[in-house]
């Protein structure tokens, strides 16, 4: 069925973008945290630094920045449903 | 080289404008005079202006299709003809599958010149008579008279969203250029990153303005 196939394609596309944005966001955040650690501790301690980043990233998962990425999955589908409703059912 | 860039830029701008003009919905107040089906030969060059074959439209093996049409007259007396087809699922993204319903609404609004019923038809596409190209009707709603022109808010909304997206991309691109050039300048001259409006040309121009 064409409609289901179309929805599947859209979902795959959204998932790909979702993964890319999420990885990019996490990577930039990790780099920022590592820099912050290096500035505070010039001598550096890679094992403690790794723990620091790990803990900070657990908190990062709960920030609105990390959660807003889900909009990538929601907004296009919501827009399509809105268009379908406006074109065919009003 | 400069001329070449200008020509490419102008051609690109014209292409974008024409695409938007074709894809965005338009609204016209007309009077419907007739609704009919007609066999259309889709082997010609105008086939791309009709719905793609995967939309449920039934086509004969030699490439002919029964297409619904809505004939209309504009307030200035000139004729105008819409086609009424389900759209493909991808492009243009109208997701229209109610053309049979729309045909029922259109046939309900058929009127004569003596006792006209005016309707506002939303449609996308162009009418090119010599190429047998017709805009695709999306919606029909009755209006009080020939002078009533309802606001075309869907097109405005879509243009607004495109504008916002362009602004976001433009800003991100400028920041990217700024950071890259800032790095290059730091490496070359061993000085802190340029202050003020940054180093991209547009940023410098904007900083000088302020």
PDB file of C-alpha atoms in Angstrom, chain B residues 39-203:
ATOM      1  CA  UNK B  39      -9.562  10.685 -21.750  1.00  0.00           C
ATOM      2  CA  UNK B  40      -6.111  12.259 -21.787  1.00  0.00           C
ATOM      3  CA  UNK B  41      -3.192  10.924 -23.787  1.00  0.00           C
ATOM      4  CA  UNK B  42      -0.226  10.916 -21.420  1.00  0.00           C
ATOM      5  CA  UNK B  43       2.471  10.059 -23.972  1.00  0.00           C
ATOM      6  CA  UNK B  44       3.272  13.704 -24.677  1.00  0.00           C
ATOM      7  CA  UNK B  45       5.800  16.019 -23.061  1.00  0.00           C
ATOM      8  CA  UNK B  46       3.091  17.444 -20.798  1.00  0.00           C
ATOM      9  CA  UNK B  47       2.790  14.129 -18.923  1.00  0.00           C
ATOM     10  CA  UNK B  48       4.962  15.461 -16.057  1.00  0.00           C
ATOM     11  CA  UNK B  49       2.230  17.976 -15.215  1.00  0.00           C
ATOM     12  CA  UNK B  50      -0.231  15.188 -14.454  1.00  0.00           C
ATOM     13  CA  UNK B  51      -0.290  12.967 -11.391  1.00  0.00           C
ATOM     14  CA  UNK B  52       2.283  10.199 -11.291  1.00  0.00           C
ATOM     15  CA  UNK B  53       0.881   6.758 -12.199  1.00  0.00           C
ATOM     16  CA  UNK B  54       1.308   5.353  -8.662  1.00  0.00           C
ATOM     17  CA  UNK B  55      -1.542   7.443  -7.244  1.00  0.00           C
ATOM     18  CA  UNK B  56      -4.281   4.968  -8.036  1.00  0.00           C
ATOM     19  CA  UNK B  57      -5.102   6.604 -11.355  1.00  0.00           C
ATOM     20  CA  UNK B  58      -5.989   3.884 -13.837  1.00  0.00           C
ATOM     21  CA  UNK B  59      -4.147   4.102 -17.108  1.00  0.00           C
ATOM     22  CA  UNK B  60      -4.680   2.085 -20.259  1.00  0.00           C
ATOM     23  CA  UNK B  61      -1.755   0.117 -21.640  1.00  0.00           C
ATOM     24  CA  UNK B  62      -1.238   2.715 -24.375  1.00  0.00           C
ATOM     25  CA  UNK B  63      -0.917   5.503 -21.791  1.00  0.00           C
ATOM     26  CA  UNK B  64      -4.361   7.117 -21.691  1.00  0.00           C
ATOM     27  CA  UNK B  65      -6.091   8.125 -18.492  1.00  0.00           C
ATOM     28  CA  UNK B  66      -9.579   9.282 -17.577  1.00  0.00           C
ATOM     29  CA  UNK B  67      -9.082  12.630 -15.827  1.00  0.00           C
ATOM     30  CA  UNK B  68     -11.679  14.736 -13.997  1.00  0.00           C
ATOM     31  CA  UNK B  69     -11.938  18.365 -15.070  1.00  0.00           C
ATOM     32  CA  UNK B  70     -13.662  21.419 -13.608  1.00  0.00           C
ATOM     33  CA  UNK B  71     -14.487  24.131 -16.138  1.00  0.00           C
ATOM     34  CA  UNK B  72     -14.932  27.633 -14.732  1.00  0.00           C
ATOM     35  CA  UNK B  73     -15.337  31.291 -15.683  1.00  0.00           C
ATOM     36  CA  UNK B  74     -13.460  34.039 -13.898  1.00  0.00           C
ATOM     37  CA  UNK B  75     -15.089  37.303 -12.777  1.00  0.00           C
ATOM     38  CA  UNK B  76     -13.575  39.057 -15.821  1.00  0.00           C
ATOM     39  CA  UNK B  77     -15.400  36.625 -18.117  1.00  0.00           C
ATOM     40  CA  UNK B  78     -12.341  34.627 -19.208  1.00  0.00           C
ATOM     41  CA  UNK B  79     -12.490  30.835 -19.018  1.00  0.00           C
ATOM     42  CA  UNK B  80     -10.341  28.740 -16.715  1.00  0.00           C
ATOM     43  CA  UNK B  81     -10.145  24.954 -16.444  1.00  0.00           C
ATOM     44  CA  UNK B  82      -8.884  22.893 -13.509  1.00  0.00           C
ATOM     45  CA  UNK B  83      -8.065  19.242 -13.423  1.00  0.00           C
ATOM     46  CA  UNK B  84      -9.084  17.281 -10.359  1.00  0.00           C
ATOM     47  CA  UNK B  85      -6.647  14.454  -9.674  1.00  0.00           C
ATOM     48  CA  UNK B  86      -5.294  12.713  -6.604  1.00  0.00           C
ATOM     49  CA  UNK B  87      -1.702  13.797  -6.084  1.00  0.00           C
ATOM     50  CA  UNK B  88       1.293  11.545  -5.719  1.00  0.00           C
ATOM     51  CA  UNK B  89       2.436  10.863  -2.200  1.00  0.00           C
ATOM     52  CA  UNK B  90       5.788  12.585  -2.427  1.00  0.00           C
ATOM     53  CA  UNK B  91       5.735  15.574  -4.767  1.00  0.00           C
ATOM     54  CA  UNK B  92       4.109  18.024  -4.652  1.00  0.00           C
ATOM     55  CA  UNK B  93       3.280  17.155  -1.051  1.00  0.00           C
ATOM     56  CA  UNK B  94      -0.466  17.784  -1.028  1.00  0.00           C
ATOM     57  CA  UNK B  95      -1.481  14.202  -0.125  1.00  0.00           C
ATOM     58  CA  UNK B  96      -4.788  14.739  -1.876  1.00  0.00           C
ATOM     59  CA  UNK B  97      -6.926  11.614  -2.134  1.00  0.00           C
ATOM     60  CA  UNK B  98     -10.424  13.090  -2.104  1.00  0.00           C
ATOM     61  CA  UNK B  99     -10.800  14.068  -5.767  1.00  0.00           C
ATOM     62  CA  UNK B 100     -14.083  12.130  -6.016  1.00  0.00           C
ATOM     63  CA  UNK B 101     -15.451  14.142  -3.062  1.00  0.00           C
ATOM     64  CA  UNK B 102     -14.138  17.355  -4.580  1.00  0.00           C
ATOM     65  CA  UNK B 103     -15.911  16.460  -7.825  1.00  0.00           C
ATOM     66  CA  UNK B 104     -19.164  16.069  -5.898  1.00  0.00           C
ATOM     67  CA  UNK B 105     -18.679  19.501  -4.307  1.00  0.00           C
ATOM     68  CA  UNK B 106     -17.800  21.051  -7.671  1.00  0.00           C
ATOM     69  CA  UNK B 107     -20.822  19.580  -9.447  1.00  0.00           C
ATOM     70  CA  UNK B 108     -22.971  20.896  -6.592  1.00  0.00           C
ATOM     71  CA  UNK B 109     -21.721  24.429  -7.325  1.00  0.00           C
ATOM     72  CA  UNK B 110     -22.331  24.437 -11.091  1.00  0.00           C
ATOM     73  CA  UNK B 111     -24.197  27.590 -12.032  1.00  0.00           C
ATOM     74  CA  UNK B 112     -25.225  29.634 -15.045  1.00  0.00           C
ATOM     75  CA  UNK B 113     -24.383  33.205 -16.000  1.00  0.00           C
ATOM     76  CA  UNK B 114     -27.932  34.253 -15.174  1.00  0.00           C
ATOM     77  CA  UNK B 115     -27.847  33.029 -11.566  1.00  0.00           C
ATOM     78  CA  UNK B 116     -24.147  32.763 -10.738  1.00  0.00           C
ATOM     79  CA  UNK B 117     -22.757  30.962  -7.664  1.00  0.00           C
ATOM     80  CA  UNK B 118     -19.244  32.190  -6.943  1.00  0.00           C
ATOM     81  CA  UNK B 119     -16.679  29.903  -5.337  1.00  0.00           C
ATOM     82  CA  UNK B 120     -13.070  30.283  -4.260  1.00  0.00           C
ATOM     83  CA  UNK B 121     -10.975  27.463  -5.716  1.00  0.00           C
ATOM     84  CA  UNK B 122      -7.615  26.579  -4.135  1.00  0.00           C
ATOM     85  CA  UNK B 123      -5.293  24.976  -6.661  1.00  0.00           C
ATOM     86  CA  UNK B 124      -1.655  24.509  -7.498  1.00  0.00           C
ATOM     87  CA  UNK B 125      -0.085  24.486 -10.935  1.00  0.00           C
ATOM     88  CA  UNK B 126      -0.380  26.459 -14.142  1.00  0.00           C
ATOM     89  CA  UNK B 127      -2.893  26.681 -16.945  1.00  0.00           C
ATOM     90  CA  UNK B 128      -0.981  26.463 -20.251  1.00  0.00           C
ATOM     91  CA  UNK B 129      -3.609  26.025 -22.981  1.00  0.00           C
ATOM     92  CA  UNK B 130      -1.285  25.216 -25.933  1.00  0.00           C
ATOM     93  CA  UNK B 131       0.434  22.494 -23.891  1.00  0.00           C
ATOM     94  CA  UNK B 132      -2.779  21.087 -22.349  1.00  0.00           C
ATOM     95  CA  UNK B 133      -1.550  21.763 -18.828  1.00  0.00           C
ATOM     96  CA  UNK B 134      -4.108  22.327 -16.076  1.00  0.00           C
ATOM     97  CA  UNK B 135      -3.772  23.353 -12.421  1.00  0.00           C
ATOM     98  CA  UNK B 136      -4.945  20.752  -9.936  1.00  0.00           C
ATOM     99  CA  UNK B 137      -7.875  21.893  -7.773  1.00  0.00           C
ATOM    100  CA  UNK B 138      -7.423  21.249  -4.033  1.00  0.00           C
ATOM    101  CA  UNK B 139     -10.444  22.779  -2.386  1.00  0.00           C
ATOM    102  CA  UNK B 140     -13.651  24.613  -3.251  1.00  0.00           C
ATOM    103  CA  UNK B 141     -15.576  26.896  -0.965  1.00  0.00           C
ATOM    104  CA  UNK B 142     -18.516  29.176  -1.750  1.00  0.00           C
ATOM    105  CA  UNK B 143     -18.039  32.936  -1.451  1.00  0.00           C
ATOM    106  CA  UNK B 144     -20.535  35.795  -1.430  1.00  0.00           C
ATOM    107  CA  UNK B 145     -19.637  37.367  -4.750  1.00  0.00           C
ATOM    108  CA  UNK B 146     -17.087  37.798  -7.552  1.00  0.00           C
ATOM    109  CA  UNK B 147     -15.204  40.490  -5.600  1.00  0.00           C
ATOM    110  CA  UNK B 148     -14.593  38.339  -2.522  1.00  0.00           C
ATOM    111  CA  UNK B 149     -10.969  37.171  -2.555  1.00  0.00           C
ATOM    112  CA  UNK B 150     -10.218  35.056   0.528  1.00  0.00           C
ATOM    113  CA  UNK B 151      -6.718  35.418   1.983  1.00  0.00           C
ATOM    114  CA  UNK B 152      -4.288  32.827   0.659  1.00  0.00           C
ATOM    115  CA  UNK B 153      -2.885  32.073   4.121  1.00  0.00           C
ATOM    116  CA  UNK B 154      -1.518  28.563   3.302  1.00  0.00           C
ATOM    117  CA  UNK B 155       0.934  29.990   0.763  1.00  0.00           C
ATOM    118  CA  UNK B 156       1.916  32.786   3.173  1.00  0.00           C
ATOM    119  CA  UNK B 157       2.469  30.277   5.978  1.00  0.00           C
ATOM    120  CA  UNK B 158       4.643  28.032   3.787  1.00  0.00           C
ATOM    121  CA  UNK B 159       6.678  31.013   2.534  1.00  0.00           C
ATOM    122  CA  UNK B 160       7.117  32.166   6.132  1.00  0.00           C
ATOM    123  CA  UNK B 161       8.381  28.749   7.218  1.00  0.00           C
ATOM    124  CA  UNK B 162      10.778  28.617   4.258  1.00  0.00           C
ATOM    125  CA  UNK B 163      12.012  32.103   5.187  1.00  0.00           C
ATOM    126  CA  UNK B 164      12.655  31.097   8.800  1.00  0.00           C
ATOM    127  CA  UNK B 165      14.506  27.949   7.693  1.00  0.00           C
ATOM    128  CA  UNK B 166      16.648  30.012   5.293  1.00  0.00           C
ATOM    129  CA  UNK B 167      17.488  32.455   8.099  1.00  0.00           C
ATOM    130  CA  UNK B 168      18.525  29.579  10.386  1.00  0.00           C
ATOM    131  CA  UNK B 169      20.714  28.009   7.692  1.00  0.00           C
ATOM    132  CA  UNK B 170      22.228  31.407   6.807  1.00  0.00           C
ATOM    133  CA  UNK B 171      23.079  32.087  10.447  1.00  0.00           C
ATOM    134  CA  UNK B 172      24.579  28.613  10.976  1.00  0.00           C
ATOM    135  CA  UNK B 173      26.664  28.966   7.813  1.00  0.00           C
ATOM    136  CA  UNK B 174      27.965  32.369   8.908  1.00  0.00           C
ATOM    137  CA  UNK B 175      28.935  31.060  12.327  1.00  0.00           C
ATOM    138  CA  UNK B 176      30.719  28.148  10.668  1.00  0.00           C
ATOM    139  CA  UNK B 177      32.677  30.526   8.410  1.00  0.00           C
ATOM    140  CA  UNK B 178      33.427  32.792  11.386  1.00  0.00           C
ATOM    141  CA  UNK B 179      34.871  29.984  13.453  1.00  0.00           C
ATOM    142  CA  UNK B 180      36.906  28.584  10.589  1.00  0.00           C
ATOM    143  CA  UNK B 181      38.376  31.960   9.621  1.00  0.00           C
ATOM    144  CA  UNK B 182      38.908  32.780  13.271  1.00  0.00           C
ATOM    145  CA  UNK B 183      41.013  29.624  13.622  1.00  0.00           C
ATOM    146  CA  UNK B 184      43.004  30.447  10.490  1.00  0.00           C
ATOM    147  CA  UNK B 185      43.682  34.004  11.671  1.00  0.00           C
ATOM    148  CA  UNK B 186      44.786  32.768  15.104  1.00  0.00           C
ATOM    149  CA  UNK B 187      47.140  30.217  13.610  1.00  0.00           C
ATOM    150  CA  UNK B 188      48.651  32.697  11.147  1.00  0.00           C
ATOM    151  CA  UNK B 189      49.098  35.754  13.328  1.00  0.00           C
ATOM    152  CA  UNK B 190      49.126  34.225  16.787  1.00  0.00           C
ATOM    153  CA  UNK B 191      46.532  36.721  17.989  1.00  0.00           C
ATOM    154  CA  UNK B 192      43.202  36.181  19.743  1.00  0.00           C
ATOM    155  CA  UNK B 193      40.127  35.636  17.560  1.00  0.00           C
ATOM    156  CA  UNK B 194      38.864  38.719  15.758  1.00  0.00           C
ATOM    157  CA  UNK B 195      36.517  40.689  17.943  1.00  0.00           C
ATOM    158  CA  UNK B 196      33.383  42.613  17.066  1.00  0.00           C
ATOM    159  CA  UNK B 197      31.320  41.311  14.226  1.00  0.00           C
ATOM    160  CA  UNK B 198      33.506  38.305  13.434  1.00  0.00           C
ATOM    161  CA  UNK B 199      35.391  37.823  10.224  1.00  0.00           C
ATOM    162  CA  UNK B 200      32.971  36.705   7.544  1.00  0.00           C
ATOM    163  CA  UNK B 201      32.236  39.409   4.998  1.00  0.00           C
ATOM    164  CA  UNK B 202      28.566  39.746   5.885  1.00  0.00           C
ATOM    165  CA  UNK B 203      29.348  39.858   9.611  1.00  0.00           C
TER     166      UNK B 203
END
